[in-house]
């Protein structure tokens, strides 16, 4: 990234000049597990997101060794429009459907 070049964040890190612009090299993010939320998914793990769930869900799905996706609805294969699939199933190992009632329940002892 060129953003941190010349700042204290770049101290001790490898830098390179590419096409006349200086960059700080960073290691990629890795995770053993990623727990992500999506709007819909199929049993192969193809995922469609809604709103801010799209911010980090796809990135973490690609970075993790094992991705578990919580979806509102598991749909049949072929029901997701390929143009809307953000995370392909190759990055998802498990898909769990959470019923609407379970999403709306308050935790024990929480104020109503």
Coordinates of C-alpha atoms in Angstrom, one line a residue, residues 14 32 46 49 74 88 96 103:
X14 CA 9.9 -3.8 3.3
X32 CA -8.3 -20.2 11.3
X46 CA -22.4 -19.3 -2.5
X49 CA -25.0 -10.1 1.3
X74 CA -30.7 -21.4 2.4
X88 CA -18.3 -18.1 -4.2
X96 CA -26.1 -22.5 8.8
X103 CA -32.7 -13.7 15.4

